[in-house]
mmCIF file with all atom_site columns, C-alpha atoms in Angstrom:
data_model
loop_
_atom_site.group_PDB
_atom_site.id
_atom_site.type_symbol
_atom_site.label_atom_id
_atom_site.label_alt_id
_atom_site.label_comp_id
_atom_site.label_asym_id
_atom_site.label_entity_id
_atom_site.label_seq_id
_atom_site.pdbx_PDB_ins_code
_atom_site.Cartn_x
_atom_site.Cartn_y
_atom_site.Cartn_z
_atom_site.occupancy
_atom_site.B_iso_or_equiv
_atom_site.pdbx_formal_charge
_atom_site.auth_seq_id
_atom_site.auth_comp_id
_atom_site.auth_asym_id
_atom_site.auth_atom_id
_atom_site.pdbx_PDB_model_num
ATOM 1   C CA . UNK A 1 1   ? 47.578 -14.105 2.580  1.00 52.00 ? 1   UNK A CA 1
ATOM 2   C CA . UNK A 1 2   ? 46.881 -14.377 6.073  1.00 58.00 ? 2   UNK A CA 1
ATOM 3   C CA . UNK A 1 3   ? 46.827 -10.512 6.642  1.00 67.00 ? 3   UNK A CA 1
ATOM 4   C CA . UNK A 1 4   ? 44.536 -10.358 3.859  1.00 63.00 ? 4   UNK A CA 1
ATOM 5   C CA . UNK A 1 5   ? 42.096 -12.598 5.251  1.00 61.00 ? 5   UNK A CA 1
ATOM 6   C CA . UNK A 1 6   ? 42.296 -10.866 8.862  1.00 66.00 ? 6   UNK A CA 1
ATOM 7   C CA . UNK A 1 7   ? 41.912 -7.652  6.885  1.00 66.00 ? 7   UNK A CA 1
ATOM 8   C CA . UNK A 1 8   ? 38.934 -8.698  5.510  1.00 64.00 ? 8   UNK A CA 1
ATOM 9   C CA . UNK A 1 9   ? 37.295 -10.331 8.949  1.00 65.00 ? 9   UNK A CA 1
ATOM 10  C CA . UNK A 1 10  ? 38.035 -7.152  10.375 1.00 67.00 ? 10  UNK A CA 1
ATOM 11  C CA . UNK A 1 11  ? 36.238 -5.331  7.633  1.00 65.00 ? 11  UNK A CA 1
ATOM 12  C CA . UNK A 1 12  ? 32.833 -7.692  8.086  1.00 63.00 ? 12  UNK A CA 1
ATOM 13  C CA . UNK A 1 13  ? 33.078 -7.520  11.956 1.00 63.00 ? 13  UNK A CA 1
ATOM 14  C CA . UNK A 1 14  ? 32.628 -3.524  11.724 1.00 62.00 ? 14  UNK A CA 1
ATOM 15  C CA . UNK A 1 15  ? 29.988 -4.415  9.382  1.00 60.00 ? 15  UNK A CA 1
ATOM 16  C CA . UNK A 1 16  ? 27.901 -6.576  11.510 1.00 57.00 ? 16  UNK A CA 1
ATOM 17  C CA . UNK A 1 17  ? 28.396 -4.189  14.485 1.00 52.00 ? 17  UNK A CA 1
ATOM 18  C CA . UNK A 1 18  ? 27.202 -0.928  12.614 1.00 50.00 ? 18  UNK A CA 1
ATOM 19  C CA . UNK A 1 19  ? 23.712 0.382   11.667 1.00 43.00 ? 19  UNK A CA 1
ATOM 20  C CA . UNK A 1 20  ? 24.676 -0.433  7.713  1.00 44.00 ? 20  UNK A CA 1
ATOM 21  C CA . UNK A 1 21  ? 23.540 -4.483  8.330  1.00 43.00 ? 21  UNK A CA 1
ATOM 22  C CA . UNK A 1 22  ? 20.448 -3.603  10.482 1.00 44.00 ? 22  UNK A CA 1
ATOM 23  C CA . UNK A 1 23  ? 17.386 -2.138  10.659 1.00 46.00 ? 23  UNK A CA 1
ATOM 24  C CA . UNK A 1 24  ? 17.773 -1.075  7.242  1.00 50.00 ? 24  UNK A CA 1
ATOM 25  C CA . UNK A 1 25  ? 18.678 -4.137  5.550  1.00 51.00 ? 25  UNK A CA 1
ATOM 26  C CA . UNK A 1 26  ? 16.954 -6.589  7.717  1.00 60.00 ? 26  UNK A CA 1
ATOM 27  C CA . UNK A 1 27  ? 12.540 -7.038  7.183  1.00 65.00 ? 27  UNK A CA 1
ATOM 28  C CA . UNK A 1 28  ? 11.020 -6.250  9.823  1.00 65.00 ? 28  UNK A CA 1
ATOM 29  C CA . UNK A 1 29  ? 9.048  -8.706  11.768 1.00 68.00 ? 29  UNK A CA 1
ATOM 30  C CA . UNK A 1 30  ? 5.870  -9.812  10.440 1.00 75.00 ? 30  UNK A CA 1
ATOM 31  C CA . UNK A 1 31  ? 3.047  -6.786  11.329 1.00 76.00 ? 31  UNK A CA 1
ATOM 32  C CA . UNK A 1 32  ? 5.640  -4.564  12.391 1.00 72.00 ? 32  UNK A CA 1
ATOM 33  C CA . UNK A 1 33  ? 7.355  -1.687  10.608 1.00 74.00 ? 33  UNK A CA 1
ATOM 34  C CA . UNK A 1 34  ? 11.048 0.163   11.687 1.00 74.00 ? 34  UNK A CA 1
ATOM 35  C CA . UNK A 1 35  ? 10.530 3.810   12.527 1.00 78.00 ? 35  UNK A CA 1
ATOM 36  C CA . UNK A 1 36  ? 13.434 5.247   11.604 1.00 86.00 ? 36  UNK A CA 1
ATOM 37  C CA . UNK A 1 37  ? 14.592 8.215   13.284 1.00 91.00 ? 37  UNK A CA 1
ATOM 38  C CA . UNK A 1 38  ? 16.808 11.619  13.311 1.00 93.00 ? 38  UNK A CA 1
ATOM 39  C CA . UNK A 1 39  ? 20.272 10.434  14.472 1.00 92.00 ? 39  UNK A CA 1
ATOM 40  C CA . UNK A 1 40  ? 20.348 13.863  16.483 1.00 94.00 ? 40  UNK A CA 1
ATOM 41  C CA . UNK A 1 41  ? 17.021 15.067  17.533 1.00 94.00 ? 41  UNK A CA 1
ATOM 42  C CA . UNK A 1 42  ? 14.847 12.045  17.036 1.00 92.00 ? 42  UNK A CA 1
ATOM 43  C CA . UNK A 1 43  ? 11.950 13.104  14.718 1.00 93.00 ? 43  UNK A CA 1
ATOM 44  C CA . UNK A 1 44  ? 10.577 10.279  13.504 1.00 90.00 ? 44  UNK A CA 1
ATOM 45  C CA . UNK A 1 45  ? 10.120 9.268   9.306  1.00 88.00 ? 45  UNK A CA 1
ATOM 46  C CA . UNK A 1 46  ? 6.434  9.740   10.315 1.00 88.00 ? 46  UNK A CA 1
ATOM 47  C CA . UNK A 1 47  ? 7.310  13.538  11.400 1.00 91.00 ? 47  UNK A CA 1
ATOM 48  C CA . UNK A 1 48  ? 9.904  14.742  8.696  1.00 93.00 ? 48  UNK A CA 1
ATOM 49  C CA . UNK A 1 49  ? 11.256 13.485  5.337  1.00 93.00 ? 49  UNK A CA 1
ATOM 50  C CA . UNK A 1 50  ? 15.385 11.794  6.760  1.00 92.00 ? 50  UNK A CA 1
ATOM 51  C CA . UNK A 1 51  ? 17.895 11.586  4.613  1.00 92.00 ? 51  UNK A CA 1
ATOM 52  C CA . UNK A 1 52  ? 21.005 9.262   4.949  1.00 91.00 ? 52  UNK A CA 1
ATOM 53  C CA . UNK A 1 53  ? 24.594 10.013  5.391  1.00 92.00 ? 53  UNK A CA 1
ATOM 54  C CA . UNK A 1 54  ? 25.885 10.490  2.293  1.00 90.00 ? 54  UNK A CA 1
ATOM 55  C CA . UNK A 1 55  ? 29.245 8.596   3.015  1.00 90.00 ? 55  UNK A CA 1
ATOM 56  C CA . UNK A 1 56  ? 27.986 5.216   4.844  1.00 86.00 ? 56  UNK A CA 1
ATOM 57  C CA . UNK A 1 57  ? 24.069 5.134   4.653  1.00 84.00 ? 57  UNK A CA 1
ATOM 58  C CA . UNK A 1 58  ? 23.715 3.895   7.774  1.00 84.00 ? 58  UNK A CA 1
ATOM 59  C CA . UNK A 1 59  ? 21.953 6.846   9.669  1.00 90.00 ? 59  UNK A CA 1
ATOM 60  C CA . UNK A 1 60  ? 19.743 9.320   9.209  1.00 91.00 ? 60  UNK A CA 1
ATOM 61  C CA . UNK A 1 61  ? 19.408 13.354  9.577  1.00 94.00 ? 61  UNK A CA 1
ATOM 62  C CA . UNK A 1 62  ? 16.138 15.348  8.937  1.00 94.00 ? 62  UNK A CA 1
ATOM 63  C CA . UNK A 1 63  ? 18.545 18.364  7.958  1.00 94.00 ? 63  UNK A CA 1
ATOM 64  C CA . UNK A 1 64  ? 21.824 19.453  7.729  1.00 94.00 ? 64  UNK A CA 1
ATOM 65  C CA . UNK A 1 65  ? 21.766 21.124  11.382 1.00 96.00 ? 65  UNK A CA 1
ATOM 66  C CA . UNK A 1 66  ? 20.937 17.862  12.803 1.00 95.00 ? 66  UNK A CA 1
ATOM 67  C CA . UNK A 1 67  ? 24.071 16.400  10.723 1.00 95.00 ? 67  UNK A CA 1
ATOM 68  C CA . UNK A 1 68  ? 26.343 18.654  11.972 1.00 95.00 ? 68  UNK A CA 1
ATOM 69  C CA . UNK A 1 69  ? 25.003 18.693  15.747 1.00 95.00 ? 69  UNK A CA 1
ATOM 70  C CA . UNK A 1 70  ? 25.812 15.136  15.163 1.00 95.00 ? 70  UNK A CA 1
ATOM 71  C CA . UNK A 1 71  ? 29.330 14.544  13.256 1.00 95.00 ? 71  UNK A CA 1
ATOM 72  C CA . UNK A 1 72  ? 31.192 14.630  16.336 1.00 95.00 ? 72  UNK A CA 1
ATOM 73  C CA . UNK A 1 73  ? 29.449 11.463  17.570 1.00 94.00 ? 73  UNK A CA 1
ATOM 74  C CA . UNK A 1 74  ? 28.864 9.543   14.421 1.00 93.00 ? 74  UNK A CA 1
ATOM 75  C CA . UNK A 1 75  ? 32.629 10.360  12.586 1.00 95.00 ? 75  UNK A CA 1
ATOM 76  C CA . UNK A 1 76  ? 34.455 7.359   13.873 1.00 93.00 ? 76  UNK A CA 1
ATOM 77  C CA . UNK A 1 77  ? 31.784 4.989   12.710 1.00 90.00 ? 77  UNK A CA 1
ATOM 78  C CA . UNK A 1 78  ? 30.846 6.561   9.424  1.00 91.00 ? 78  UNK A CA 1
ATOM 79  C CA . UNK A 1 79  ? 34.322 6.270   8.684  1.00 92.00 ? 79  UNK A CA 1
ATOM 80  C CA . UNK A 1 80  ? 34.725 2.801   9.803  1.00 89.00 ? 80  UNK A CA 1
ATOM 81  C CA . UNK A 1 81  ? 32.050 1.804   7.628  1.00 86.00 ? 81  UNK A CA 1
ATOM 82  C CA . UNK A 1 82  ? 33.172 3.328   5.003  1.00 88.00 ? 82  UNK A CA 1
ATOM 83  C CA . UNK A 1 83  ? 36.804 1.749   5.204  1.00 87.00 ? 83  UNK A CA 1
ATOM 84  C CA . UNK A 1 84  ? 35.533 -1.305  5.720  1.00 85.00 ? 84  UNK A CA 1
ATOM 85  C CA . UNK A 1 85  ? 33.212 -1.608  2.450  1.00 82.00 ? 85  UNK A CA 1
ATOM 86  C CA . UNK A 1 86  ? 36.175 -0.305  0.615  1.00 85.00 ? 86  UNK A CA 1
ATOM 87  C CA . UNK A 1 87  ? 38.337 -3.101  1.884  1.00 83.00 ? 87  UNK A CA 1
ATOM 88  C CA . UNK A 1 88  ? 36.353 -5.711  0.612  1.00 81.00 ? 88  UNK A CA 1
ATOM 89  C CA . UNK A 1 89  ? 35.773 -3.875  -2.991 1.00 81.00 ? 89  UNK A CA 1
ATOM 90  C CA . UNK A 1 90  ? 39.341 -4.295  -2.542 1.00 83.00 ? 90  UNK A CA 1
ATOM 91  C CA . UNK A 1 91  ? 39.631 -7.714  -2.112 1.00 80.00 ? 91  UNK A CA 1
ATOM 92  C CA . UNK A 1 92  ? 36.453 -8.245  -5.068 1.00 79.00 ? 92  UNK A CA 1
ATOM 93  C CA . UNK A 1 93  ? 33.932 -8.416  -2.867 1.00 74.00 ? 93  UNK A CA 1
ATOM 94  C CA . UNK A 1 94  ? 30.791 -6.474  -3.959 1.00 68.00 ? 94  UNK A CA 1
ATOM 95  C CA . UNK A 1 95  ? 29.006 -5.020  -1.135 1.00 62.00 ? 95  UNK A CA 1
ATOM 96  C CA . UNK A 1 96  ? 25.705 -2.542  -2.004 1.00 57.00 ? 96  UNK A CA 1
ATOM 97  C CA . UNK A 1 97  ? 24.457 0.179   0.771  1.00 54.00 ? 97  UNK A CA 1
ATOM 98  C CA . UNK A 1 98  ? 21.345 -0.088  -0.812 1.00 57.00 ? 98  UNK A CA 1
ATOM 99  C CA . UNK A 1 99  ? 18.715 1.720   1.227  1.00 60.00 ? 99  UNK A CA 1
ATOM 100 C CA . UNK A 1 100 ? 14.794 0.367   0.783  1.00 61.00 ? 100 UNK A CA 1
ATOM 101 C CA . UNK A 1 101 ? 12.342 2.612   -0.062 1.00 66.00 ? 101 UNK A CA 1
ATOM 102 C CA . UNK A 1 102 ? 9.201  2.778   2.060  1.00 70.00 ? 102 UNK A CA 1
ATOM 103 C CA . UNK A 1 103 ? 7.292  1.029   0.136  1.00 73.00 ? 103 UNK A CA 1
ATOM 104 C CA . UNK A 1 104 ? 9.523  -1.868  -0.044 1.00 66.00 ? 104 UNK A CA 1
ATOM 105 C CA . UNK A 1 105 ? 10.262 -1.398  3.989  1.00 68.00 ? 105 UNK A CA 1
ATOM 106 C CA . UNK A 1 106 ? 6.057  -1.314  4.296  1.00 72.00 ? 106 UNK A CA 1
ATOM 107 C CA . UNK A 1 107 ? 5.350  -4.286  2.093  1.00 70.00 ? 107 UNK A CA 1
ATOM 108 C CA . UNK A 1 108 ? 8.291  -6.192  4.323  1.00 65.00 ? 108 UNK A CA 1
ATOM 109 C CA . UNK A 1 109 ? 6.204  -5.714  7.256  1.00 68.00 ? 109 UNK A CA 1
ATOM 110 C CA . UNK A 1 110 ? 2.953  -7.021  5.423  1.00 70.00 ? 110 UNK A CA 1
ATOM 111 C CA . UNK A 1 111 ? 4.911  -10.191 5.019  1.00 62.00 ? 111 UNK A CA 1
#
């Protein structure tokens, strides 16, 4: 029981340390928007259309060049993330990677 329960704080702590929790999930302050960015080059979502990692959601690529230029660096935490929301569907928590849309992100700034 007790390595269940330090399985599962582990598996939130890598949470709350990687992109997955925040900006994407979090409103941004009042007036503001996020920018989100290329993970490798840094073209904005103003500049080019990003698309999120497949496997964790929790950064973005304008293409697949940028993806791979960037695997090296973002592997350990993609699969962190990735462990760690499978460890708590394991223990019957439900945790969604549930990206907002723009609209939603836009009308969270309004607010």
């Amino acid at each position: 029981m007790a390595e269940d329960h330090a399985k599962l704080a582990a598996a939130l702590q890598v949470l709350r340390g990687s992109a997955v929790l925040d900006p994407l999930h979090t409103p941004a302050p009042p007036g503001m928007r996020y920018v989100l960015a290329c993970g490798a080059c840094g073209k904005t979502d103003d500049e080019v259309k990003l698309l999120h990692c497949a496997a964790c959601k929790s950064v973005c690529y304008c293409g697949a060049a940028c993806q791979t230029l960037d695997w090296r660096r973002h592997k350990p935490e993609c699969r962190a993330s990735v462990a760690a929301v499978k460890a708590l569907a394991e223990a019957g928590i439900t945790y969604v990677q549930k990206k907002p849309t723009k609209k939603q992100m836009d009308a969270a700034a309004a607010r």
